[in-house]
Coordinates of C-alpha atoms and ligand atoms in Angstrom, one line a residue:
Chain A
M1 CA 16.1 -89.7 -8.4
S2 CA 17.8 -89.5 -4.8
Q3 CA 17.5 -87.2 -2.2
E4 CA 21.2 -86.7 -2.9
M5 CA 20.6 -86.5 -6.3
L6 CA 18.4 -83.7 -6.6
A7 CA 20.8 -81.7 -3.6
L8 CA 23.1 -81.8 -6.7
L9 CA 21.2 -80.8 -9.3
L10 CA 19.6 -77.3 -7.1
E11 CA 23.6 -77.4 -5.7
A12 CA 24.1 -77.0 -9.9
L13 CA 21.4 -75.1 -10.6
G14 CA 22.4 -71.7 -8.2
E15 CA 26.5 -72.3 -9.6
T16 CA 25.3 -71.8 -13.1
L17 CA 23.1 -69.3 -12.1
Y18 CA 25.5 -67.8 -10.6
M19 CA 28.5 -67.1 -13.4
V20 CA 25.6 -66.4 -16.2
A21 CA 23.8 -63.7 -13.4
V22 CA 27.9 -62.3 -12.9
S23 CA 29.0 -62.8 -16.2
A24 CA 25.8 -60.9 -18.0
G25 CA 26.4 -58.0 -15.2
I26 CA 29.9 -58.0 -15.9
A27 CA 29.1 -57.9 -20.1
T28 CA 26.7 -55.3 -19.3
V29 CA 28.7 -53.1 -17.6
L30 CA 31.3 -53.0 -20.4
G31 CA 29.4 -54.0 -23.3
V32 CA 26.9 -51.2 -22.9
P33 CA 30.0 -48.5 -23.1
L34 CA 31.2 -50.8 -25.8
G35 CA 28.0 -50.5 -28.0
V36 CA 27.5 -46.5 -27.5
I37 CA 30.8 -46.1 -27.8
L38 CA 31.0 -48.2 -31.7
V39 CA 27.7 -45.8 -32.3
S40 CA 28.9 -42.3 -31.1
T41 CA 32.0 -43.0 -32.3
S42 CA 31.0 -43.8 -36.2
R43 CA 31.5 -41.4 -39.2
G44 CA 28.9 -38.6 -39.1
H45 CA 27.9 -39.2 -35.7
I46 CA 27.9 -36.9 -32.1
L47 CA 31.9 -38.4 -31.4
Q48 CA 33.2 -39.2 -34.3
N49 CA 36.3 -40.4 -33.7
L50 CA 37.4 -43.4 -36.7
W51 CA 40.7 -44.6 -35.5
L52 CA 39.2 -45.4 -31.9
N53 CA 35.8 -46.6 -33.2
R54 CA 37.8 -49.1 -36.6
I55 CA 40.3 -50.2 -33.1
L56 CA 37.6 -51.4 -30.8
G57 CA 35.6 -53.1 -34.1
Y58 CA 38.5 -55.2 -34.7
I59 CA 39.0 -56.4 -31.0
A60 CA 34.9 -56.9 -30.6
N61 CA 34.9 -59.2 -34.3
A62 CA 38.2 -60.8 -32.9
T63 CA 36.8 -61.6 -29.6
R64 CA 33.8 -62.9 -30.9
S65 CA 34.9 -64.9 -33.8
T66 CA 37.2 -67.1 -31.6
P67 CA 35.4 -70.2 -30.6
F68 CA 34.0 -70.4 -26.8
I69 CA 36.0 -73.4 -26.1
I70 CA 39.1 -72.6 -27.7
L71 CA 39.1 -68.6 -25.8
M72 CA 38.5 -70.5 -22.5
V73 CA 41.4 -72.5 -23.2
A74 CA 43.4 -69.6 -24.9
I75 CA 42.7 -67.4 -21.7
I76 CA 43.6 -69.8 -18.9
P77 CA 46.9 -67.5 -17.6
L78 CA 44.7 -64.1 -17.2
T79 CA 42.0 -66.4 -15.8
R80 CA 44.5 -66.9 -13.1
V81 CA 45.3 -63.4 -12.8
L82 CA 41.9 -62.4 -12.2
A83 CA 40.2 -65.1 -10.5
G84 CA 42.7 -66.4 -8.7
T85 CA 42.6 -70.5 -10.2
S86 CA 41.9 -72.1 -13.7
I87 CA 38.8 -73.9 -12.2
G88 CA 35.9 -73.9 -10.9
T89 CA 32.6 -71.2 -11.0
N90 CA 34.5 -68.6 -10.1
A91 CA 37.1 -68.8 -13.1
A92 CA 34.8 -69.7 -15.2
I93 CA 33.2 -66.1 -15.3
V94 CA 36.2 -64.7 -16.2
P95 CA 36.2 -66.3 -19.8
L96 CA 32.3 -66.3 -19.8
S97 CA 32.2 -62.2 -19.0
I98 CA 35.2 -61.9 -22.2
A99 CA 33.4 -63.9 -24.7
A100 CA 29.7 -61.6 -24.0
I101 CA 31.3 -58.4 -23.5
P102 CA 31.3 -57.6 -27.3
F103 CA 28.5 -59.8 -28.1
V104 CA 26.3 -57.1 -25.9
G105 CA 28.7 -54.7 -27.5
R106 CA 27.3 -55.6 -30.8
V107 CA 23.9 -56.2 -30.1
V108 CA 23.8 -52.9 -28.6
E109 CA 25.6 -51.2 -31.1
S110 CA 22.6 -52.3 -33.2
A111 CA 20.4 -51.3 -31.1
L112 CA 21.1 -47.8 -30.8
R113 CA 21.8 -47.9 -35.0
E114 CA 18.2 -48.1 -35.4
V115 CA 17.5 -45.0 -33.1
D116 CA 16.5 -41.8 -35.7
Y117 CA 19.4 -39.7 -36.3
G118 CA 16.4 -37.1 -36.5
L119 CA 15.9 -37.5 -32.9
I120 CA 19.9 -36.7 -32.6
E121 CA 19.5 -33.9 -34.1
A122 CA 16.4 -32.2 -32.0
A123 CA 18.5 -32.9 -28.9
Q124 CA 21.2 -31.0 -30.5
A125 CA 19.0 -27.9 -31.6
M126 CA 18.1 -28.2 -27.8
G127 CA 21.0 -27.7 -27.3
A128 CA 22.0 -31.0 -25.5
S129 CA 25.8 -32.2 -25.0
P130 CA 27.2 -35.7 -26.4
M131 CA 26.7 -37.5 -23.3
Q132 CA 22.8 -36.1 -22.6
I133 CA 22.2 -37.2 -26.0
I134 CA 23.3 -40.8 -25.2
R135 CA 22.2 -40.9 -21.4
R136 CA 18.7 -39.4 -22.2
V137 CA 17.7 -40.4 -25.8
L138 CA 19.8 -42.8 -27.2
L139 CA 19.7 -45.6 -24.2
P140 CA 16.2 -44.6 -23.5
E141 CA 14.9 -44.7 -27.4
A142 CA 16.5 -47.7 -27.5
M143 CA 16.2 -49.9 -24.2
P144 CA 13.4 -51.9 -25.6
S145 CA 15.8 -53.6 -28.4
I146 CA 19.3 -53.3 -26.0
V147 CA 16.6 -55.3 -23.6
L148 CA 16.1 -58.1 -26.3
G149 CA 19.8 -57.9 -26.8
L150 CA 20.1 -58.9 -23.4
T151 CA 18.2 -61.5 -23.0
L152 CA 20.1 -63.1 -26.0
A153 CA 23.5 -62.5 -25.1
V154 CA 22.0 -64.1 -21.1
I155 CA 21.1 -66.5 -23.1
S156 CA 23.9 -67.7 -25.2
L157 CA 25.7 -67.3 -21.7
I158 CA 23.4 -70.3 -20.4
G159 CA 25.0 -72.2 -23.1
Y160 CA 28.5 -71.2 -22.9
S161 CA 28.7 -72.1 -19.1
A162 CA 27.3 -75.8 -19.8
M163 CA 30.2 -75.7 -21.9
A164 CA 32.1 -74.2 -19.3
G165 CA 31.4 -76.9 -17.3
A166 CA 33.9 -79.2 -19.5
I167 CA 37.1 -77.8 -17.8
G168 CA 35.3 -77.9 -14.8
G169 CA 33.6 -74.9 -14.2
G170 CA 30.8 -76.1 -12.3
G171 CA 27.7 -75.8 -13.0
L172 CA 24.7 -78.0 -14.7
G173 CA 27.2 -79.0 -17.8
D174 CA 29.6 -79.9 -15.6
L175 CA 27.1 -81.7 -13.2
A176 CA 25.6 -83.5 -16.7
I177 CA 29.5 -84.5 -17.8
R178 CA 30.0 -86.6 -14.4
F179 CA 27.6 -87.8 -14.1
G180 CA 25.3 -88.3 -17.0
Y181 CA 28.0 -88.9 -19.3
Q182 CA 31.3 -90.2 -17.6
R183 CA 28.6 -92.6 -14.9
F184 CA 25.8 -93.2 -17.4
R185 CA 23.2 -91.6 -15.5
V186 CA 20.7 -90.6 -18.1
D187 CA 18.1 -89.2 -15.3
V188 CA 21.0 -87.1 -14.5
M189 CA 21.5 -85.9 -17.9
I190 CA 17.9 -85.8 -18.6
S191 CA 17.1 -83.3 -16.0
T192 CA 19.9 -81.6 -16.9
V193 CA 18.9 -81.1 -20.2
V194 CA 15.2 -79.8 -18.9
I195 CA 16.4 -77.5 -16.7
L196 CA 18.6 -75.9 -19.0
I197 CA 15.6 -75.4 -21.4
A198 CA 13.6 -74.4 -18.6
L199 CA 15.9 -71.9 -17.8
V200 CA 16.2 -71.0 -21.4
Q201 CA 13.0 -70.3 -21.8
L202 CA 12.1 -68.2 -18.4
V203 CA 14.3 -66.0 -19.6
Q204 CA 13.1 -65.4 -23.3
S205 CA 9.5 -65.3 -22.2
A206 CA 10.7 -62.4 -19.2
G207 CA 13.0 -60.4 -21.9
D208 CA 9.9 -60.2 -24.6
L209 CA 7.5 -59.2 -21.6
L210 CA 10.3 -56.8 -20.6
S211 CA 10.6 -55.1 -23.6
R212 CA 6.9 -55.2 -24.5
R213 CA 6.7 -53.1 -21.3
L214 CA 9.3 -50.4 -22.6
N215 CA 7.9 -49.8 -26.1
K216 CA 5.9 -47.1 -26.0
K217 CA 5.9 -47.5 -30.1
Chain B
M1 CA 17.4 -10.5 -34.8
I2 CA 18.8 -13.6 -37.2
E3 CA 21.4 -11.6 -39.9
L4 CA 22.6 -14.4 -42.4
K5 CA 25.3 -13.1 -44.8
N6 CA 26.6 -14.5 -47.7
L7 CA 26.7 -18.3 -46.4
H8 CA 28.3 -20.9 -48.7
K9 CA 27.9 -24.3 -48.0
T10 CA 29.5 -27.4 -49.9
Y11 CA 28.8 -31.4 -48.8
H12 CA 31.3 -34.0 -50.2
G13 CA 30.2 -36.6 -51.1
E14 CA 31.3 -39.9 -52.7
N15 CA 30.3 -39.2 -56.0
G16 CA 32.1 -35.7 -55.8
S17 CA 31.1 -32.2 -54.1
L18 CA 27.2 -30.6 -54.5
D19 CA 27.0 -26.3 -53.8
A20 CA 24.0 -26.4 -51.6
L21 CA 24.6 -22.6 -50.8
R22 CA 26.6 -20.4 -53.1
G23 CA 26.4 -17.0 -51.6
V24 CA 23.3 -16.6 -49.4
S25 CA 22.3 -13.4 -47.5
I26 CA 18.8 -12.8 -45.3
H27 CA 18.1 -10.2 -43.1
V28 CA 15.1 -11.5 -40.6
Q29 CA 13.7 -8.7 -38.1
E30 CA 12.0 -8.9 -34.5
G31 CA 8.7 -10.4 -33.9
E32 CA 8.4 -11.1 -38.4
I33 CA 7.7 -14.8 -39.6
F34 CA 9.8 -14.6 -42.6
G35 CA 9.5 -17.3 -45.1
V36 CA 11.8 -19.5 -47.4
I37 CA 10.3 -21.4 -50.6
G38 CA 11.5 -23.6 -52.7
K39 CA 11.9 -26.7 -54.8
S40 CA 13.1 -30.1 -53.8
G41 CA 16.8 -29.7 -53.2
A42 CA 17.1 -25.6 -53.6
G43 CA 18.7 -26.0 -50.3
K44 CA 16.1 -24.5 -47.9
S45 CA 17.2 -27.3 -45.0
T46 CA 20.9 -26.6 -45.5
L47 CA 19.8 -23.1 -44.8
I48 CA 17.7 -23.2 -42.0
R49 CA 20.1 -25.9 -40.5
C50 CA 22.9 -23.0 -40.6
I51 CA 20.7 -20.8 -38.6
N52 CA 21.7 -22.9 -35.4
M53 CA 24.8 -25.1 -36.8
L54 CA 22.9 -28.2 -37.1
E55 CA 24.9 -27.4 -40.6
R56 CA 28.4 -25.8 -40.2
P57 CA 28.3 -23.2 -43.2
G58 CA 31.6 -23.5 -45.4
S59 CA 31.9 -19.5 -44.8
G60 CA 29.4 -16.9 -44.1
S61 CA 28.3 -15.0 -41.2
V62 CA 25.8 -16.2 -39.3
I63 CA 23.9 -13.6 -36.4
V64 CA 21.3 -14.3 -34.2
D65 CA 19.8 -12.1 -31.2
G66 CA 23.3 -10.0 -31.9
E67 CA 25.6 -13.2 -31.7
E68 CA 28.2 -14.4 -34.1
L69 CA 28.0 -18.2 -34.0
T70 CA 30.2 -19.6 -36.3
T71 CA 33.3 -18.9 -34.2
M72 CA 31.5 -20.1 -31.0
P73 CA 33.2 -22.5 -29.4
E74 CA 31.0 -25.8 -28.6
R75 CA 29.7 -24.9 -25.1
Q76 CA 29.2 -21.8 -25.9
L77 CA 27.0 -22.8 -29.1
R78 CA 24.7 -25.2 -27.0
E79 CA 24.1 -22.3 -24.3
M80 CA 23.4 -20.5 -27.4
R81 CA 21.0 -22.7 -29.3
K82 CA 18.7 -22.6 -26.1
R83 CA 17.2 -19.5 -27.0
I84 CA 16.4 -20.9 -30.7
G85 CA 13.7 -23.2 -31.1
M86 CA 13.5 -25.6 -33.8
I87 CA 10.5 -27.9 -34.9
F88 CA 10.8 -30.5 -37.7
Q89 CA 8.8 -32.2 -40.7
H90 CA 8.7 -35.3 -38.6
F91 CA 7.8 -33.9 -35.8
N92 CA 11.5 -36.0 -33.7
L93 CA 9.3 -36.7 -30.9
L94 CA 11.1 -38.7 -28.1
S95 CA 8.7 -42.2 -28.2
S96 CA 9.9 -43.4 -25.0
R97 CA 8.6 -40.2 -23.6
T98 CA 5.3 -39.1 -22.5
V99 CA 3.9 -35.8 -24.2
Y100 CA 4.6 -34.0 -20.7
D101 CA 8.5 -35.7 -20.6
N102 CA 8.4 -34.7 -24.4
I103 CA 7.9 -30.9 -23.6
A104 CA 9.6 -31.4 -20.5
F105 CA 13.0 -32.8 -22.1
P106 CA 14.6 -29.7 -22.6
L107 CA 14.3 -28.0 -19.2
E108 CA 15.8 -31.4 -18.0
L109 CA 19.1 -30.6 -20.6
A110 CA 19.2 -27.2 -18.7
G111 CA 18.9 -28.5 -15.5
Q112 CA 15.8 -27.2 -14.0
S113 CA 14.0 -28.5 -10.9
A114 CA 10.9 -30.8 -11.1
A115 CA 8.6 -27.8 -10.0
E116 CA 10.7 -25.1 -12.5
I117 CA 9.3 -27.9 -15.4
A118 CA 5.6 -28.3 -14.0
A119 CA 5.5 -24.8 -14.0
A120 CA 6.6 -24.1 -17.3
V121 CA 5.1 -27.2 -19.1
N122 CA 1.5 -26.9 -18.0
P123 CA 0.9 -23.3 -19.7
L124 CA 2.3 -24.7 -22.8
L125 CA -0.1 -27.9 -22.9
D126 CA -2.6 -25.2 -22.5
L127 CA -1.3 -23.3 -25.1
V128 CA -1.6 -25.7 -27.7
G129 CA -4.5 -27.5 -26.6
L130 CA -2.8 -31.2 -25.4
A131 CA -3.3 -30.7 -21.6
D132 CA -6.0 -34.1 -22.0
K133 CA -2.9 -35.7 -23.8
R134 CA -0.8 -35.1 -20.7
N135 CA 0.3 -38.6 -20.1
Q136 CA 0.2 -40.2 -23.5
Y137 CA 3.0 -41.0 -25.7
P138 CA 3.8 -40.2 -29.3
A139 CA 2.5 -43.0 -31.0
Q140 CA -1.0 -42.6 -29.8
L141 CA -0.9 -39.3 -31.1
S142 CA -2.2 -37.7 -34.7
G143 CA 0.0 -36.1 -36.7
G144 CA -1.2 -32.5 -35.9
Q145 CA -0.9 -33.4 -32.1
K146 CA 2.9 -35.0 -32.6
Q147 CA 3.2 -31.2 -34.2
R148 CA 1.6 -29.3 -31.1
V149 CA 3.9 -31.4 -29.0
G150 CA 7.2 -30.2 -31.0
I151 CA 6.1 -26.1 -31.0
A152 CA 5.5 -26.6 -27.3
R153 CA 8.8 -28.1 -26.9
A154 CA 10.8 -26.1 -28.5
L155 CA 9.2 -23.3 -26.8
A156 CA 9.9 -24.8 -23.4
N157 CA 13.0 -22.8 -23.0
R158 CA 11.4 -19.6 -24.2
P159 CA 13.3 -19.1 -27.3
K160 CA 13.8 -15.9 -29.0
V161 CA 13.7 -17.3 -32.8
L162 CA 11.4 -20.2 -33.7
L163 CA 12.8 -22.8 -37.0
C164 CA 10.5 -24.6 -38.8
D165 CA 11.7 -26.8 -40.9
E166 CA 8.0 -28.1 -43.9
A167 CA 6.6 -27.9 -40.5
T168 CA 3.9 -28.5 -42.2
S169 CA 4.5 -31.4 -45.0
A170 CA 3.7 -34.5 -43.5
L171 CA 0.1 -32.6 -42.6
D172 CA -3.4 -32.5 -44.3
P173 CA -4.3 -29.5 -45.4
Q174 CA -7.3 -28.8 -42.5
T175 CA -4.1 -30.0 -39.7
T176 CA -1.8 -27.9 -41.5
H177 CA -4.0 -24.2 -41.1
S178 CA -4.2 -25.1 -37.7
I179 CA -0.6 -25.5 -37.0
L180 CA -0.5 -22.2 -39.1
E181 CA -2.9 -20.7 -36.9
L182 CA -1.1 -21.7 -33.9
L183 CA 2.2 -19.9 -34.9
R184 CA 0.4 -17.1 -36.0
D185 CA -0.9 -16.9 -32.8
I186 CA 2.7 -17.3 -31.1
N187 CA 4.2 -15.2 -33.2
Q188 CA 1.6 -12.6 -31.7
K189 CA 1.7 -13.3 -28.3
L190 CA 5.2 -14.5 -27.6
G191 CA 6.6 -11.9 -30.1
L192 CA 8.5 -14.8 -31.4
T193 CA 10.5 -14.5 -34.5
I194 CA 9.5 -17.0 -37.0
V195 CA 11.6 -18.8 -39.6
I196 CA 9.5 -21.3 -41.7
I197 CA 10.5 -23.2 -44.7
T198 CA 8.3 -24.9 -47.1
H199 CA 7.8 -25.7 -50.4
E200 CA 3.5 -24.8 -49.9
M201 CA 2.8 -21.5 -51.2
Q202 CA -0.5 -22.0 -48.8
V203 CA 2.1 -21.4 -46.0
I204 CA 3.7 -18.3 -47.5
K205 CA 0.2 -16.8 -48.2
E206 CA -1.4 -17.7 -44.5
I207 CA 1.0 -16.7 -42.2
C208 CA 4.0 -14.7 -43.7
D209 CA 5.3 -11.3 -43.9
R210 CA 8.1 -11.4 -46.1
V211 CA 9.1 -14.1 -47.7
A212 CA 12.7 -15.4 -49.4
V213 CA 12.4 -17.3 -52.5
M214 CA 15.6 -19.6 -53.0
E215 CA 16.5 -22.3 -56.2
N216 CA 20.1 -24.0 -57.1
G217 CA 21.5 -22.7 -53.1
L218 CA 20.3 -19.1 -54.2
V219 CA 18.1 -16.7 -52.8
I220 CA 16.4 -15.5 -56.3
E221 CA 13.9 -13.4 -54.9
E222 CA 12.9 -11.6 -51.4
G223 CA 10.6 -9.3 -50.5
S224 CA 7.0 -8.8 -48.4
V225 CA 4.5 -11.6 -49.3
I226 CA 2.8 -9.0 -51.0
D227 CA 5.1 -7.7 -53.8
L228 CA 5.9 -11.3 -54.2
F229 CA 2.8 -12.2 -55.0
V230 CA 1.8 -9.1 -56.8
R231 CA 4.5 -8.3 -58.7
P232 CA 6.5 -11.4 -58.9
Q233 CA 9.5 -11.6 -60.7
T234 CA 11.1 -15.1 -61.8
P235 CA 9.1 -17.8 -63.4
T236 CA 10.4 -19.7 -60.2
T237 CA 8.1 -17.4 -57.9
K238 CA 5.3 -17.0 -60.8
E239 CA 5.3 -20.6 -60.7
F240 CA 4.6 -21.0 -56.7
I241 CA 2.0 -18.6 -56.9
R242 CA 0.3 -20.0 -60.1
T243 CA -0.1 -23.5 -57.6
I244 CA -2.3 -21.2 -55.7
V245 CA -3.6 -18.4 -57.1
S246 CA -5.3 -20.3 -60.8
H247 CA -3.6 -18.2 -64.1
D248 CA -5.0 -20.8 -66.7
L249 CA -6.8 -18.5 -69.2
P250 CA -10.7 -19.5 -69.5
D251 CA -10.8 -21.9 -72.2
V252 CA -12.5 -19.9 -75.0
F253 CA -8.8 -18.2 -74.8
A254 CA -6.9 -21.1 -74.7
G255 CA -5.1 -21.5 -77.3
L256 CA -5.6 -17.9 -78.9
P257 CA -2.4 -16.2 -81.1
F258 CA -1.2 -13.3 -78.6
T259 CA 0.5 -11.0 -79.5
D260 CA 3.4 -9.4 -77.6
T261 CA 3.1 -6.6 -79.2
P262 CA -0.3 -4.2 -80.0
Q263 CA -1.6 -5.0 -83.9
P264 CA -3.8 -2.8 -84.7
G265 CA -6.9 -3.9 -84.1
S266 CA -7.0 -6.4 -80.8
N267 CA -7.6 -6.4 -77.7
L268 CA -5.0 -6.3 -75.0
M269 CA -5.8 -8.9 -72.2
L270 CA -4.6 -8.2 -68.7
R271 CA -4.6 -9.5 -65.4
L272 CA -4.7 -7.1 -62.5
S273 CA -3.8 -7.7 -58.9
F274 CA -5.7 -5.4 -56.2
I275 CA -4.4 -5.3 -52.6
G276 CA -6.0 -4.2 -49.6
S277 CA -7.0 -0.8 -50.3
S278 CA -6.8 -0.8 -53.6
A279 CA -9.2 -3.6 -54.1
N280 CA -11.7 -0.6 -52.8
E281 CA -10.5 1.4 -55.3
P282 CA -13.0 2.1 -58.6
V283 CA -10.4 1.6 -61.1
I284 CA -12.3 -0.4 -63.8
A285 CA -15.1 2.2 -63.7
G286 CA -12.5 5.4 -64.2
L287 CA -10.3 3.5 -66.9
I288 CA -13.7 3.2 -68.8
R289 CA -14.6 6.5 -67.7
R290 CA -11.2 7.8 -68.7
F291 CA -10.3 6.7 -71.5
N292 CA -13.0 5.5 -73.9
V293 CA -12.6 1.7 -73.5
D294 CA -14.4 -1.2 -72.4
V295 CA -13.4 -3.8 -70.3
N296 CA -14.7 -7.0 -70.3
I297 CA -14.0 -9.0 -66.7
L298 CA -13.4 -12.4 -67.6
F299 CA -12.6 -14.0 -64.2
G300 CA -12.1 -12.7 -60.8
N301 CA -11.2 -13.8 -57.6
I302 CA -10.4 -12.9 -53.9
D303 CA -8.4 -14.0 -51.3
H304 CA -6.3 -13.0 -48.3
L305 CA -2.3 -13.0 -48.0
K306 CA -2.3 -13.4 -44.2
N307 CA -4.8 -10.7 -43.0
T308 CA -4.7 -8.5 -46.0
P309 CA -7.5 -9.4 -48.7
F310 CA -6.0 -10.2 -52.3
G311 CA -7.7 -9.8 -55.4
T312 CA -7.3 -10.9 -59.0
L313 CA -9.0 -10.2 -62.2
L314 CA -8.7 -11.0 -65.6
V315 CA -9.9 -8.4 -68.0
E316 CA -10.4 -8.2 -72.5
V317 CA -9.7 -4.1 -72.7
S318 CA -11.4 -3.0 -75.8
G319 CA -11.6 0.3 -77.9
D320 CA -9.4 2.2 -79.9
D321 CA -6.0 1.4 -79.9
A322 CA -4.6 4.5 -78.9
A323 CA -7.5 4.2 -75.7
I324 CA -6.0 1.0 -74.8
Q325 CA -2.3 1.9 -74.9
S326 CA -3.3 5.4 -72.7
A327 CA -5.1 3.1 -70.2
L328 CA -2.7 0.3 -70.0
Q329 CA 0.1 3.7 -69.2
Y330 CA -2.3 4.9 -66.6
L331 CA -2.5 0.9 -65.1
Q332 CA 1.0 0.7 -64.8
E333 CA 1.4 4.2 -63.0
I334 CA -1.0 3.8 -60.5
E335 CA 0.5 0.9 -59.2
L336 CA -1.3 -1.8 -59.2
G337 CA 0.1 -5.6 -60.2
I338 CA -0.4 -5.7 -63.5
E339 CA 0.6 -8.4 -66.1
V340 CA 0.1 -7.7 -69.6
I341 CA -1.0 -11.9 -71.5
G342 CA -1.0 -10.8 -74.8
Y343 CA -2.9 -9.0 -77.6
V344 CA -5.5 -11.1 -79.0
A345 CA -7.8 -10.0 -82.5
R346 CA -10.7 -8.6 -81.8
N347 CA -12.5 -11.4 -84.0
A348 CA -10.0 -14.0 -83.2
R349 CA -12.6 -15.1 -80.3
A350 CA -15.4 -15.1 -82.5
T351 CA -13.2 -17.2 -85.7
A352 CA -11.7 -20.0 -82.8
Ligands
ATP401 N1 24.2 -34.4 -45.5 C1 24.4 -34.2 -46.9 N2 25.3 -34.9 -47.6 C2 25.5 -34.7 -49.1 N3 24.8 -33.6 -49.6 C3 23.9 -33.1 -49.2 C4 23.6 -33.1 -48.0 N4 22.6 -32.8 -47.1 C5 21.4 -32.2 -48.8 N5 22.6 -32.1 -49.3 C6 21.9 -32.2 -50.8 O1 22.4 -30.3 -50.9 C7 21.3 -30.0 -51.9 C8 20.5 -29.1 -51.0 O2 19.1 -30.0 -49.6 P1 18.7 -29.0 -48.8 O3 18.2 -30.3 -47.8 O4 19.2 -27.8 -47.8 O5 16.8 -28.8 -50.1 P2 15.9 -28.7 -49.6 O6 15.7 -27.4 -49.9 O7 15.8 -28.3 -48.1 O8 14.7 -29.5 -49.7 P3 13.3 -30.4 -49.8 O9 12.4 -29.7 -49.9 O10 13.5 -31.4 -50.4 O11 13.3 -30.9 -48.1 C9 20.4 -31.1 -52.1 O12 20.8 -31.3 -53.4 C10 20.6 -32.4 -51.5 O13 20.8 -33.3 -52.2
MG402 MG1 14.5 -29.9 -46.6

């Protein structure tokens, strides 16, 4: 493989990492609160608010059940507003984040539901406010599961980011389509696939390790 | 210290509603250990959870340390709860925190500094005997050790009241004993008022001063533990006492034709309970001397209610029919715990 190709691969890897990192960051910042709200506003929970709960639940489900490739095209107008363009890595970050936010929200929701309600009551009995319960009981206790969930989200994002390449999002997927598929460069195709597999493995192992470290049970 | 007045609580579920509390009133004095015993579903947990408003009663009043809790706004209630410690059957420790950090938790919630927290937590670790486990996580502790952490945590805010919901039900008898000893110790050292919910009479017997018996959302009997043991009024209470003081008749009497009223030429079977100093009085000797009856001791047992000696005797009184009646009257007058088991024909035992 030529020096030139290698440079292209590296650049594409950089773009993929950039897209995934930024959209994972955005999805975490917005998805974790979403998960917290989905749990805490549910029936019998510390901030019960069934209307809010139902509305957010519908939105999350609608977003999650739309296939990513369709979501990506459907929100192009929004992407233009937020990213200033509809092609390139920055543009890809918009649909990637929007797809990942409800994913993270649901994953965090199920992690928080695993926390024994007895712990919440114990905290209430000590005079904890709902905010204190969320920050000092729910999130720390669910952290090992949340980390595993975020790991899953990052892996999905790696896959989606390759799809984003299909509409000129840049990154490894873009490279694979432009060179590997359209110019019949099998070596490029194989290289991108190998790099993607390695990336997923690495993320999964790191997530597992971190989760295990955090888990004191 | 705690006054519950006419508490009602109804749970509304999918398949109808359920009256968990149907007018419960209880007064717990400052510094005492008050027990609430009852069978599963009697409403004990609902009751104790009303004391710190984890459960809101449908009606009635809850006064703790002079303050009415049922009408208190949420924010003020949270402050109030810091003065009421609570421990749980399943400990409810934070698995992500060490022993030290679990005990520090309520102090963190109260916004104390690391130095203040250390000054409070270290003596508590010593008090519950877990100084060497301070950096361990709950998963590495035994049940008894976990409950000790729970107790230390509940004491961190220096509460005036400690609520215990089945705090020893998940523990083996030895560990139960050591936890109860710790609670008694705390009660004495800190003058803490303790409310204990349990379905085990052993717990009541070991540390409680007074006790309420609950059934179907009502208190059916209440009084000092000694009174309860000596003069149980309800079948439920008698059943609970029977779980630790054997009331079985010796084999030779089981199945004999007892009658409730005296029959000519029959013997009287009695169960006598002796409390504290009365355990030392020569009652039996006096009986024989004064009434010219024979007293045959069939079974005897000595136990302790908290610190008070408590004895039970199963006796058979024989003699002249009139003498037996005077002896019975005498026993009833001298304030002994006395239960007439029945009259049995004098020769029944021989022919049985
Ligand atoms: N959150 C709830 N929703 C509906 N019903 C409830 C709820 N909590 C308790 N109950 C019902 O109220 C009754 C009293 O329950 P409670 O937990 O106070 O009993 P308990 O005396 O503590 O029993 P146990 O010894 O089993 O703990 C029971 O019939 C129970 O099923
Ligand atoms: Mg209970």
